[in-house]
Short mmCIF file of C-alpha atoms and ligand atoms in Angstrom, two decimals:
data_model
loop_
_atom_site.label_atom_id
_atom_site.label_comp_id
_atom_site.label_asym_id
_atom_site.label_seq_id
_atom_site.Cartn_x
_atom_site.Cartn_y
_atom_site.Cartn_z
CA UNK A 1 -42.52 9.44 -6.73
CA UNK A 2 -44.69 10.05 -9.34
CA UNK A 3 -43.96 8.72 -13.08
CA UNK A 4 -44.85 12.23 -13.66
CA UNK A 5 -42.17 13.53 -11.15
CA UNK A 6 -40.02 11.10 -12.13
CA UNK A 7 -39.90 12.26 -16.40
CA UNK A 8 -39.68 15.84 -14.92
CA UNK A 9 -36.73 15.20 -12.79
CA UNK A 10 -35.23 13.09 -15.39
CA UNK A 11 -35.43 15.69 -18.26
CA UNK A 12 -34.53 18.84 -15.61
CA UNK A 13 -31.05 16.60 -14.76
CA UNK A 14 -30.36 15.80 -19.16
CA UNK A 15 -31.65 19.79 -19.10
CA UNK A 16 -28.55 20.78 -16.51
CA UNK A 17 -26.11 19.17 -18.63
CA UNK A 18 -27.58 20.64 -22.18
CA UNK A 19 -27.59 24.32 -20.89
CA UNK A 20 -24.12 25.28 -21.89
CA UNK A 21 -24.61 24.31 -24.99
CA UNK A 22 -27.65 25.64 -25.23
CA UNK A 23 -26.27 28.96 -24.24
CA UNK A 24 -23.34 28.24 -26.96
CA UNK A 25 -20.06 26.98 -26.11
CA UNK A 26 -17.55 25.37 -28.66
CA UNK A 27 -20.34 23.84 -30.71
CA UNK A 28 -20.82 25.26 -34.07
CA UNK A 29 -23.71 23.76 -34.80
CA UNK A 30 -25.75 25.81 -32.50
CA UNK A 31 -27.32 23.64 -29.78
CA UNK A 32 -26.96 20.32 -28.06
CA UNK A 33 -24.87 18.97 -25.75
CA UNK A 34 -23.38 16.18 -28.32
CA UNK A 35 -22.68 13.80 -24.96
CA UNK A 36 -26.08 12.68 -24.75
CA UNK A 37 -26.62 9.47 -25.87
CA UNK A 38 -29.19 6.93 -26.59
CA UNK A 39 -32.31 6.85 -29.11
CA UNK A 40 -35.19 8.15 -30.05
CA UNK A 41 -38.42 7.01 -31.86
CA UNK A 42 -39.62 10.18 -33.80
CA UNK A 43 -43.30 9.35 -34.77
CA UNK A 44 -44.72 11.47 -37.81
CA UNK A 45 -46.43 10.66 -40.85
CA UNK A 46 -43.71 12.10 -42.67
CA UNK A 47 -43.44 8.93 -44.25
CA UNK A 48 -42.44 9.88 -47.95
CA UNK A 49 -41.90 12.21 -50.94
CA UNK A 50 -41.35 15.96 -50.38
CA UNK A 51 -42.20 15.71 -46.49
CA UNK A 52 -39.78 12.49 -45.84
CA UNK A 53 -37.13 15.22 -47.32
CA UNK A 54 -38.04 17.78 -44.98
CA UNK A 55 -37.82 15.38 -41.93
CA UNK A 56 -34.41 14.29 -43.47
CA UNK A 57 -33.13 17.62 -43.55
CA UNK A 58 -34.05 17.93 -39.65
CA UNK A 59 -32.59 14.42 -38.89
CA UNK A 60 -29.33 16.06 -40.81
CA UNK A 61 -29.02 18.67 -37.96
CA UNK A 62 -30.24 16.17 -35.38
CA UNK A 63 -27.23 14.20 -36.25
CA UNK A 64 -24.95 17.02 -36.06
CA UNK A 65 -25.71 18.12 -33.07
CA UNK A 66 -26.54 14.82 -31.01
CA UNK A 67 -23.85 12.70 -33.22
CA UNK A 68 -24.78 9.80 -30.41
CA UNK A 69 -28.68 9.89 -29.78
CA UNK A 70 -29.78 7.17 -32.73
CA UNK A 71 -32.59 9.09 -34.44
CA UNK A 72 -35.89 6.30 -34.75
CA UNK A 73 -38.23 6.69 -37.88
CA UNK A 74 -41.91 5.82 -36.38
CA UNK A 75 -43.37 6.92 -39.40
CA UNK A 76 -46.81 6.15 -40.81
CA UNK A 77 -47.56 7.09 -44.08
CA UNK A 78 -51.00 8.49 -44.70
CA UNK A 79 -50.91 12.59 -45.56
CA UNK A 80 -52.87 14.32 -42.50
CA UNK A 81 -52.11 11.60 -40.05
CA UNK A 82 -55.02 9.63 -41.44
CA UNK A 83 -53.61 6.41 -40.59
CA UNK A 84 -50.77 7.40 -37.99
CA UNK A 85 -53.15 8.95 -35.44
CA UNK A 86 -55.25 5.66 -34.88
CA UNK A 87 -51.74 3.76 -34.19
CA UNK A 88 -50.31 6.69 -32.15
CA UNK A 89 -53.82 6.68 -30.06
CA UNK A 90 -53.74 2.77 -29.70
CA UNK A 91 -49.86 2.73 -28.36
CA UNK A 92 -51.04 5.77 -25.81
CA UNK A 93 -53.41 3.28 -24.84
CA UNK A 94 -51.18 0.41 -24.17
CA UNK A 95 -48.11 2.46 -22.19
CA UNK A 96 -45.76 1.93 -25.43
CA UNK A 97 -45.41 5.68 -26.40
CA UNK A 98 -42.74 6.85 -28.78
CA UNK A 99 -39.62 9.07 -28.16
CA UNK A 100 -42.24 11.84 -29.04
CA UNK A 101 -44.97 12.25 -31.40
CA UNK A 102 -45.95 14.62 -33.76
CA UNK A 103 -49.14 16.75 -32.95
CA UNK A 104 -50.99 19.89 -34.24
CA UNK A 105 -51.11 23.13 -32.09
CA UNK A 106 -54.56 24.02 -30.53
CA UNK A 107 -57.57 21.47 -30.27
CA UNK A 108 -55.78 18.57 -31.50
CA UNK A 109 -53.39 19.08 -28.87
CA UNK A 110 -55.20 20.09 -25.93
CA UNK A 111 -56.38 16.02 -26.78
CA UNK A 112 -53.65 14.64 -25.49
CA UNK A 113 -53.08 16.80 -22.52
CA UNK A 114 -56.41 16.02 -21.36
CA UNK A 115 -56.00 12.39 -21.80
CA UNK A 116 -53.02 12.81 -19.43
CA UNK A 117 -50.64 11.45 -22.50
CA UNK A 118 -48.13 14.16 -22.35
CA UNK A 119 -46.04 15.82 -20.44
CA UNK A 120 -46.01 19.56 -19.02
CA UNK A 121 -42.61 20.80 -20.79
CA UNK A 122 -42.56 24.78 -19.39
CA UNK A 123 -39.29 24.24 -17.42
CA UNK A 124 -37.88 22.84 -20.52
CA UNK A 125 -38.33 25.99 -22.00
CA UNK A 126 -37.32 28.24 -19.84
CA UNK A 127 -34.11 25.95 -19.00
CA UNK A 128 -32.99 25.68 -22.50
CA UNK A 129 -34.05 29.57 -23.47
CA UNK A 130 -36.59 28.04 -26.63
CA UNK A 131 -39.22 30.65 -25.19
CA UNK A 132 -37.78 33.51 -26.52
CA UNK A 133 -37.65 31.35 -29.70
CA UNK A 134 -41.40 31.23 -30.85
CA UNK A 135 -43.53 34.44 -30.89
CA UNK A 136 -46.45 34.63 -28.04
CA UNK A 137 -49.47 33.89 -30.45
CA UNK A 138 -47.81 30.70 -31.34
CA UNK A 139 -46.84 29.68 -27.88
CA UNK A 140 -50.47 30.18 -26.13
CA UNK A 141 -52.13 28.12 -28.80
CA UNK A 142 -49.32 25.12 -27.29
CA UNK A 143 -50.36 26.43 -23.79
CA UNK A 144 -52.90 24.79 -21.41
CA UNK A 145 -53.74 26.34 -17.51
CA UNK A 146 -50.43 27.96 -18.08
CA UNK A 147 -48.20 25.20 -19.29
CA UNK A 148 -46.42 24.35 -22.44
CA UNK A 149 -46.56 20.83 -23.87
CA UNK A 150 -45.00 21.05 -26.94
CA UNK A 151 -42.37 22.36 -29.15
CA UNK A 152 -43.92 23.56 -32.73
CA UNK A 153 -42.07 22.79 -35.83
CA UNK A 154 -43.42 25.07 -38.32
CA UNK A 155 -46.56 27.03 -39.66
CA UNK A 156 -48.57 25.85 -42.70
CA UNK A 157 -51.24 27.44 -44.68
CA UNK A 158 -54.37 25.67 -45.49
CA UNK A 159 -56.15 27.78 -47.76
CA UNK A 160 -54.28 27.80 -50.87
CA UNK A 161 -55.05 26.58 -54.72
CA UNK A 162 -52.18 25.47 -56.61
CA UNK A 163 -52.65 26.22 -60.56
CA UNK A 164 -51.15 24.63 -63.47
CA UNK A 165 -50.52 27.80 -65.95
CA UNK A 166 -50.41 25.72 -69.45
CA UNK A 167 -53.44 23.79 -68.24
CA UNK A 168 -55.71 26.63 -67.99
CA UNK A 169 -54.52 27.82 -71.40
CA UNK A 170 -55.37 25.00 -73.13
CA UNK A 171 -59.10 25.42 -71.22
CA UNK A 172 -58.96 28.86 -72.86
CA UNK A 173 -58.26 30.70 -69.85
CA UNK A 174 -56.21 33.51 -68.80
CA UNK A 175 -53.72 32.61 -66.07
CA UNK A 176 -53.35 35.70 -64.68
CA UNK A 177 -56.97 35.89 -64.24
CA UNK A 178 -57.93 36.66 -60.21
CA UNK A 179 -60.89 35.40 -58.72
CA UNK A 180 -62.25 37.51 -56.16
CA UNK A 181 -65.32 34.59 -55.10
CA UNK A 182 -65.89 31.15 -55.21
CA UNK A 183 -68.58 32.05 -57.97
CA UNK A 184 -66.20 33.86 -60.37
CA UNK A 185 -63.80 30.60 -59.53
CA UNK A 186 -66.38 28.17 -60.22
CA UNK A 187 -67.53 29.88 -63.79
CA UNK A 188 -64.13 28.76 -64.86
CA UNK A 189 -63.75 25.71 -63.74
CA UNK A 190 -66.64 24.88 -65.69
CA UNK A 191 -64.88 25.63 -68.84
CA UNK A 192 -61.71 23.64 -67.81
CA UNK A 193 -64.57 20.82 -67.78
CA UNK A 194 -65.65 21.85 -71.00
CA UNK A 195 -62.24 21.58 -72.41
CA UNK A 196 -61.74 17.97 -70.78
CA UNK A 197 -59.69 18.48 -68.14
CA UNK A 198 -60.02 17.57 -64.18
CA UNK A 199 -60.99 20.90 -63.60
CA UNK A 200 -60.30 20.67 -59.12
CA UNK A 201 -57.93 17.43 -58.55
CA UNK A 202 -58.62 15.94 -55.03
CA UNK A 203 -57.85 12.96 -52.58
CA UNK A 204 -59.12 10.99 -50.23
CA UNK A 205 -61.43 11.48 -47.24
CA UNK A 206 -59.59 14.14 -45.18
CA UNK A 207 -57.98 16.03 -48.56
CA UNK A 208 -62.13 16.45 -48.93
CA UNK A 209 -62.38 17.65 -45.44
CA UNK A 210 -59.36 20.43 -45.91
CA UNK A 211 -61.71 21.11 -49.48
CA UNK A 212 -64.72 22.19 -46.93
CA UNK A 213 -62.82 23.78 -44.70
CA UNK A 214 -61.35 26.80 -46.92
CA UNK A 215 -64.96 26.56 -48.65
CA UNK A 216 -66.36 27.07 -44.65
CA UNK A 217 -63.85 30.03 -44.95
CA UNK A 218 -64.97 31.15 -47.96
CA UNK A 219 -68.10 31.70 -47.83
CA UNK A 220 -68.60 32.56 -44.08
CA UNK A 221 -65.84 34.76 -43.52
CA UNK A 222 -63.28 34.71 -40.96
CA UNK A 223 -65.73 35.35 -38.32
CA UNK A 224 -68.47 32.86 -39.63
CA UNK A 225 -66.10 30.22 -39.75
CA UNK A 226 -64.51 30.84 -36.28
CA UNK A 227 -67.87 30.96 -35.01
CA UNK A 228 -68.34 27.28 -36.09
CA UNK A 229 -66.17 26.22 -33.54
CA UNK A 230 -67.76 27.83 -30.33
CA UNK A 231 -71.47 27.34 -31.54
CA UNK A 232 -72.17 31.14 -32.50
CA UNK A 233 -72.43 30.00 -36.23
CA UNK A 234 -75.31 27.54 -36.92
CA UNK A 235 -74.64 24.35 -38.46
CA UNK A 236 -77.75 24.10 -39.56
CA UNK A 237 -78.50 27.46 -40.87
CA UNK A 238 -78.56 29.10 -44.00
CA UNK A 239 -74.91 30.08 -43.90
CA UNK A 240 -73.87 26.70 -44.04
CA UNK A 241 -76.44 25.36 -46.64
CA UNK A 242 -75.32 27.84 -48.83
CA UNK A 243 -71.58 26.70 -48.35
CA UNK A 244 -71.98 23.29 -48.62
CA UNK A 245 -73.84 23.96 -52.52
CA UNK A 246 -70.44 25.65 -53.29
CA UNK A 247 -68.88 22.38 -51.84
CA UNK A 248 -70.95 20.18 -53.55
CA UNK A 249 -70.24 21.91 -57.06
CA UNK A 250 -66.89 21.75 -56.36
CA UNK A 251 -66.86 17.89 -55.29
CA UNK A 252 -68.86 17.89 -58.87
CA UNK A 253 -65.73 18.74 -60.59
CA UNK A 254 -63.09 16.35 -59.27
CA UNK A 255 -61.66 13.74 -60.11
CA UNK A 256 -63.48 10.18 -59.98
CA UNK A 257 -60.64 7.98 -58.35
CA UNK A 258 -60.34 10.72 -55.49
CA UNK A 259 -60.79 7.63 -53.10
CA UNK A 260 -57.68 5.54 -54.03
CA UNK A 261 -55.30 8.64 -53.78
CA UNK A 262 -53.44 11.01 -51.09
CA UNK A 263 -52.56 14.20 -51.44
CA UNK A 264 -49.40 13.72 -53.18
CA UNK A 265 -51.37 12.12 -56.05
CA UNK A 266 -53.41 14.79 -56.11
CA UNK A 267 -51.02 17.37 -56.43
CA UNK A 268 -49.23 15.47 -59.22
CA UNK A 269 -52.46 15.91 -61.53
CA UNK A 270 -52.09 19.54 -61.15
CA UNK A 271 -47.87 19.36 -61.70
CA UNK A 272 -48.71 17.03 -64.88
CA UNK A 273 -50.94 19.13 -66.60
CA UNK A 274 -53.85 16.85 -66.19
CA UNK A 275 -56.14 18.81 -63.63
CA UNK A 276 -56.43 22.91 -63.38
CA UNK A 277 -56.29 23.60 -59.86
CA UNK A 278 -55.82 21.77 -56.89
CA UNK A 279 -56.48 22.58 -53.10
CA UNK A 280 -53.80 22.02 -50.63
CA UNK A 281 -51.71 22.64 -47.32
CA UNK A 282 -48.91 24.50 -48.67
CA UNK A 283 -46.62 21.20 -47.97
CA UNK A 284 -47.37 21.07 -51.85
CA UNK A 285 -45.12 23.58 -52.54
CA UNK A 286 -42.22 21.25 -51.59
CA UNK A 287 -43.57 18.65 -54.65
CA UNK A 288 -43.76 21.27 -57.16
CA UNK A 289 -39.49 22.29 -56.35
CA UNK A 290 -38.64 18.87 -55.92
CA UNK A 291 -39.31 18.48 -59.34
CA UNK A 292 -38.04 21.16 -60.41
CA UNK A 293 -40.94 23.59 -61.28
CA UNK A 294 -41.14 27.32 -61.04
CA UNK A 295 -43.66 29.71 -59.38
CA UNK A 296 -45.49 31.57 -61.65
CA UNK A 297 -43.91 29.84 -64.56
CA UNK A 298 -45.19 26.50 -64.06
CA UNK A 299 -47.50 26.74 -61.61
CA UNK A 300 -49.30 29.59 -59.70
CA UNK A 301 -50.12 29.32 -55.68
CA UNK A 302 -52.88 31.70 -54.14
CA UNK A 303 -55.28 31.98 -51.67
CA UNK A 304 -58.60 30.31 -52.02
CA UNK A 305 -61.35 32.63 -53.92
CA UNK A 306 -63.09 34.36 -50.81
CA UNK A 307 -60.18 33.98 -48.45
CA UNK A 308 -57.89 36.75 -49.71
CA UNK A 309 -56.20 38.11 -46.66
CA UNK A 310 -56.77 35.17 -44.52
CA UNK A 311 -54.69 33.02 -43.48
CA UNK A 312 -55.79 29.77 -42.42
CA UNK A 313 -52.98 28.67 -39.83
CA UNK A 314 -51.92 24.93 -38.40
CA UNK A 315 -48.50 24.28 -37.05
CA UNK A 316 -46.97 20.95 -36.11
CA UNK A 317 -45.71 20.39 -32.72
CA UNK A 318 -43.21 17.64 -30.65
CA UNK A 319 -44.38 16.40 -27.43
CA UNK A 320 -43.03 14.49 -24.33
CA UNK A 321 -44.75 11.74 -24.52
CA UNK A 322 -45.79 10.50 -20.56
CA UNK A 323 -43.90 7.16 -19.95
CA UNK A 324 -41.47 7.51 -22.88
CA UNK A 325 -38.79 5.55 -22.40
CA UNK A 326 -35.60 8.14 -22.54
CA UNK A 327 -36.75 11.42 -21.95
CA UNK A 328 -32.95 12.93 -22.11
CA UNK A 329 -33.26 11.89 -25.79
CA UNK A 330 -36.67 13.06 -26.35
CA UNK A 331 -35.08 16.43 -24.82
CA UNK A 332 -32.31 16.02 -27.36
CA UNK A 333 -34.89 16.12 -30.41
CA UNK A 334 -37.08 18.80 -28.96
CA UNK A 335 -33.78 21.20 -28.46
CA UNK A 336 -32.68 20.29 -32.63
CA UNK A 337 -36.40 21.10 -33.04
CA UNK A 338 -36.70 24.14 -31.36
CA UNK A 339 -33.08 25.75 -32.63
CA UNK A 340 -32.84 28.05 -35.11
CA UNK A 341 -30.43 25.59 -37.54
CA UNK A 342 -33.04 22.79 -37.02
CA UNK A 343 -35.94 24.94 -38.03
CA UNK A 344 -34.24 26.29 -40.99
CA UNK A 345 -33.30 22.78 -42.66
CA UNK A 346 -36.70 21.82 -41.92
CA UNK A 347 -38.67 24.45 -43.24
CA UNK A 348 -36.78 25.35 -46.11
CA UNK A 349 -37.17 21.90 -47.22
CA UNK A 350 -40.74 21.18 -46.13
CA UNK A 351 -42.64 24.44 -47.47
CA UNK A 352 -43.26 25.55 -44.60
CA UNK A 353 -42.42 29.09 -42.54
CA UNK A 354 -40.82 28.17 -39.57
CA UNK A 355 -41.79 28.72 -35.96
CA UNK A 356 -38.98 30.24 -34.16
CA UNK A 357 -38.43 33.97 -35.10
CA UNK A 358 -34.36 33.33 -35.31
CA UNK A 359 -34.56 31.24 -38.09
CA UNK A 360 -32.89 32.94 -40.94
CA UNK A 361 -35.74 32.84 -43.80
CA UNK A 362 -33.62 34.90 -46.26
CA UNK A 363 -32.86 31.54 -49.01
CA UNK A 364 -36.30 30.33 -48.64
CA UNK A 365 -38.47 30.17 -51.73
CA UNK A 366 -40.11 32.53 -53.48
CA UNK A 367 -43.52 31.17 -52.47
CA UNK A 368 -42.57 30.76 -48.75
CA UNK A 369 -42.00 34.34 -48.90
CA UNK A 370 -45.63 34.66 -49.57
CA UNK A 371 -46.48 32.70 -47.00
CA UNK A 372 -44.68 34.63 -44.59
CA UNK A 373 -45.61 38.10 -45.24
CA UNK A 374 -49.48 36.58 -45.38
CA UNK A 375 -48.57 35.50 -41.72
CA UNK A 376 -47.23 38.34 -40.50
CA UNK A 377 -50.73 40.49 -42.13
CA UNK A 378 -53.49 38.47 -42.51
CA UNK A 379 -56.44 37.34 -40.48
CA UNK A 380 -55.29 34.06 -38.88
CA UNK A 381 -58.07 30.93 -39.01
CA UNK A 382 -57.74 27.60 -37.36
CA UNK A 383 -57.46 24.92 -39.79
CA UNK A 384 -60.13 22.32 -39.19
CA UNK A 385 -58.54 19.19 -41.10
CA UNK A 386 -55.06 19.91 -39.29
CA UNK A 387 -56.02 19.28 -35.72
CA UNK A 388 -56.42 23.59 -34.94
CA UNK A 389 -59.80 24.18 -34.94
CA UNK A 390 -61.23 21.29 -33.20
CA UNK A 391 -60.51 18.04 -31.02
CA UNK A 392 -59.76 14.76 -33.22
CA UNK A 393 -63.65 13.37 -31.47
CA UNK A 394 -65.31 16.34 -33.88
CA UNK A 395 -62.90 16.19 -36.81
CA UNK A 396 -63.54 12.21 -37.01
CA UNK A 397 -67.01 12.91 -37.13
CA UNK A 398 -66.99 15.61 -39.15
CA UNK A 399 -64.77 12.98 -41.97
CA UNK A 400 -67.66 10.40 -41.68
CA UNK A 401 -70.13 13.14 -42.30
CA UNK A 402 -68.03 14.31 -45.55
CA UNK A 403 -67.15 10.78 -46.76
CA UNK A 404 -70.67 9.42 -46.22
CA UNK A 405 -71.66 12.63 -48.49
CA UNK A 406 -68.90 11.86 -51.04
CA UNK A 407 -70.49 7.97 -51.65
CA UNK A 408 -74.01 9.53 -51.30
CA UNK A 409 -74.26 12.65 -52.47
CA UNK A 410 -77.12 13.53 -50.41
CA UNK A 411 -75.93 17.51 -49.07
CA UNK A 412 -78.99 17.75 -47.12
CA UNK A 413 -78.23 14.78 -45.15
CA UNK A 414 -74.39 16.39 -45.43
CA UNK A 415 -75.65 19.08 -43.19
CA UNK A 416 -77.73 17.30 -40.95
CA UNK A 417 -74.68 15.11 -39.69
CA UNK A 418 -72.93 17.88 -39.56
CA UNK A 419 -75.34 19.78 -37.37
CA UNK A 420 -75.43 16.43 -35.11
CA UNK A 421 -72.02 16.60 -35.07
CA UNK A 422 -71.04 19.88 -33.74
CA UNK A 423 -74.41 19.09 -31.22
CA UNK A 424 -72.69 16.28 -29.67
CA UNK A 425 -68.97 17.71 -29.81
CA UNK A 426 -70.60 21.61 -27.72
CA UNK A 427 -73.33 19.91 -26.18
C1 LIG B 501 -50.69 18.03 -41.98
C2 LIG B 501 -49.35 18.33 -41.39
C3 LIG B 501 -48.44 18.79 -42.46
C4 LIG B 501 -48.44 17.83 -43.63
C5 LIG B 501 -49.84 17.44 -44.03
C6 LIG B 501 -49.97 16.40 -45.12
O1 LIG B 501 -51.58 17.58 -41.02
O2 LIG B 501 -49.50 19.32 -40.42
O3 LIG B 501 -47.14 18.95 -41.93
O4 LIG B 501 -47.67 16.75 -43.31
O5 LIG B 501 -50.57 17.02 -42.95
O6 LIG B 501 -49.61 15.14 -44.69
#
C-alpha cells in the first residue's frame, strides 16, 4: 500500500468515527468527536499580536471540541509567511511535515499539490458534510483536476488604506475627503509631507510587494491586473511603466526604516498618529480593536484610490500534509476549522470574514461588515503578495525585483526584472 493509500484509509477510518458528531449528537459545541486523541503541530505564522489572538480564539474551540488532541504551536513569526514558508518548504523536503500547514487558496496552493506535498482531502468533505459549508467560488479556487486539498479559514482583503483621522487634520486635511485616483490620493499625501508627517507608513520587503500589488490594481483595472497573471497584460508595456511611477512616488513617501519593520510596526505608525495612511491586509483591523480604537472615530479603513468596488481576495487554507504523522488529529483540526463555531471565534477575532456561509457574522465589527458586503458585490482580484495570484517561484522573484528597487531606486531596471520575471514564470 501506498503512503498515499495508507493517510487516506487512515483519515476515512478517524472520519467513520467523527461522523455522528459531525452530524450532531450530544455535543454542544457543534462538531468533533471529543474521543480522538493525540496531537497536532499547527504550523502558521500566526506567531504574535492581533493574529496570535485570532489563532487563540480557534485553539479555544479546538479545545472544546477535541478536549484530548494536544493542539502544537509551529509558528514562525514573520507577517506574510516571509520567514515560515522557507522552513515549511525545507521540512517538506526532509519528510518531517507538520500536523498541517497553513497555505493560501489558488497559486500558492496548487504549489504544494504539484510538489506531491499534500494530500487529496475530497472524501473528507463529503464524509464530514464541510462542502455544503464554503460557497462554490471559494471551493474551486482549493480545487485541482477535481479534488479538494484544503480547508480555508477565512477571506481577507488586500486592497485597503487604513487612515489616522487626527493625523490628517493636523496636515490640514479633511478626513472625510474621498479619493477617487491614486493622483487625487497622492496630491495629499504631499501635504501630509509638508506638514512633517510619514505621509504612507510601510514595512519590509513583502509589505512593499502588497504596496504594488493594489497600485497594479489601481491603475490597470481589474482586468489589467488579472491579465498580468496569464500574460495578456505586458510587463513591459506602458501600462505597467505608468504604474510603477505611481509606485515609486508612493515608495517616495514612506518611511525610512521600512526595512527593520513588519507589518504590525507599520500599522502602529498609523494607530499612533505618526504616519497618515497606511496600506494593509485587513488583518490590521484586528490591531486597531485590540487597542481599543474606533472606526471612523479614530481611524478610517477604505479601499485603495482606483480600486473602489474591487475587492482584492486571499483566503488562508489547512492542508493534510503527505506523511504527517497522525492524520486522525490533523482531521480533528481541519473539522474545528471548517465548523461554523471554529470559524466564528476565528474570524471575529482575526479581522477577517469567514469562509463557511453558517458562520453567524451578526457581532462582528463594524468594519468586517464592510468587508463582507464588498465580498458579496465587488469585483474579486487575486492578491499577488498572499499566495492567490501566482505560484511562490514568481512571487519570490517578483520580492527580489521590488527589494532590489527599494535599495536602488532604479524603476526602469524595476520593470525590466519584472518583465524577466513573469518571462521565466509563463515561458
Ligand atoms: C497573510 C495571511 C493573513 C495574515 C497576513 C499577515 O499572508 O493570509 O492571514 O496573517 O499574511 O501576516
Amino acid at each position: 500500500m501506498t503512503r498515499t493509500r495508507r493517510v487516506v484509509t487512515a483519515i476515512v477510518a478517524a472520519g467513520a468515527l467523527m461522523a455522528p458528531m459531525a452530524c450532531g449528537d450530544d455535543d454542544d459545541n457543534g462538531g468533533g468527536s471529543g474521543s480522538a486523541s493525540g496531537k497536532v503541530e499547527v504550523f502558521t505564522w500566526w506567531a504574535e499580536g492581533s493574529e496570535k489572538a485570532g489563532l487563540d480564539a480557534l485553539v479555544e474551540v479546538f479545545n472544546d471540541q477535541y478536549p484530548d488532541i494536544e493542539f502544537v504551536n509551529g509558528a514562525v513569526a514573520g507577517g506574510a509567511g516571509s520567514d515560515a514558508k522557507n522552513v515549511l518548504a525545507s521540512r517538506l523536503q526532509t519528510n518531517d511535515p507538520p500536523g498541517t500547514f497553513q497555505a493560501h487558496a489558488g497559486a500558492e496552493l496548487t504549489d504544494y499539490i504539484e510538489q506531491g506535498q499534500i494530500e487529496d482531502i475530497s472524501g473528507l468533505y463529503e464524509e464530514n458534510g464541510w462542502t455544503d459549508y464554503f460557497p462554490e467560488p471559494l471551493l474551486e479556487r482549493l480545487t485541482v483536476d477535481g479534488a479538494i486539498y484544503s480547508v480555508p479559514s477565512n477571506i481577507h482583503r488586500a486592497n485597503v488604506v487604513w487612515a489616522n483621522p487626527a493625523a490628517l487634520e493636523k496636515a490640514g486635511l479633511d478626513p472625510a475627503a474621498e479619493y477617487e485616483t491614486l493622483d487625487d490620493w497622492i496630491a495629499d499625501l504631499e501635504k501630509v509631507e509638508d506638514a512633517g508627517l510619514i505621509p504612507l507608513s510601510i514595512a519590509t520587503d513583502w509589505t512593499q510587494v502588497h504596496l504594488l500589488e493594489t497600485v497594479l490594481l489601481a491603475d490597470l483595472g481589474v482586468e489589467g491586473y488579472n491579465g498580468l497573471w496569464d500574460g495578456t497584460t505586458d510587463w513591459a508595456g506602458d501600462d505597467v511603466k505608468e504604474a510603477l511611477a505611481d509606485y515609486d512616488t508612493l515608495m517616495g513617501m514612506t518611511n525610512q526604516d521600512r526595512q527593520s519593520l513588519d507589518w504590525p510596526d507599520a500599522t502602529q505608525l498609523v494607530i499612533d498618529g505618526d504616519a497618515a495612511f497606511n496600506v494593509m491586509g485587513d488583518w490590521a483591523v484586528a490591531a486597531f480593536e485590540e487597542q481599543g480604537k474606533v472606526l471612523d472615530t479614530d481611524y478610517l479603513a477604505y479601499p485603495v484610490p482606483g480600486t473602489q468596488g474591487v475587492f482584492d481576495f486571499l483566503a488562508d487554507s489547512f492542508t493534510m500534509p503527505v506523511g504527517t504523522p497522525e492524520p486522525d488529529s490533523t482531521e480533528a483540526w481541519l473539522d474545528t476549522l471548517a465548523s461554523p463555531e471554529g470559524q466564528e471565534a476565528f474570524n471575529k477575532a482575526k479581522g477577517s470574514i469567514p469562509a463557511n456561509v453558517e458562520a453567524d457574522t451578526s457581532d462582528f465589527g463594524p468594519y468586517q461588515q464592510t468587508a463582507i458586503e464588498s465580498y458579496a458585490q465587488d469585483d474579486i482580484a487575486s492578491s499577488l503578495a498572499h499566495g492567490a495570484a501566482a505560484p511562490i517561484s514568481w512571487l519570490t522573484d517578483i520580492t527580489s525585483a521590488v527589494a532590489k528597487y527599494g535599495s536602488t531606486g532604479d524603476v526602469d531596471g524595476m520593470q525590466s526584472d519584472l518583465a524577466a520575471a513573469a518571462e521565466k514564470a509563463l515561458g
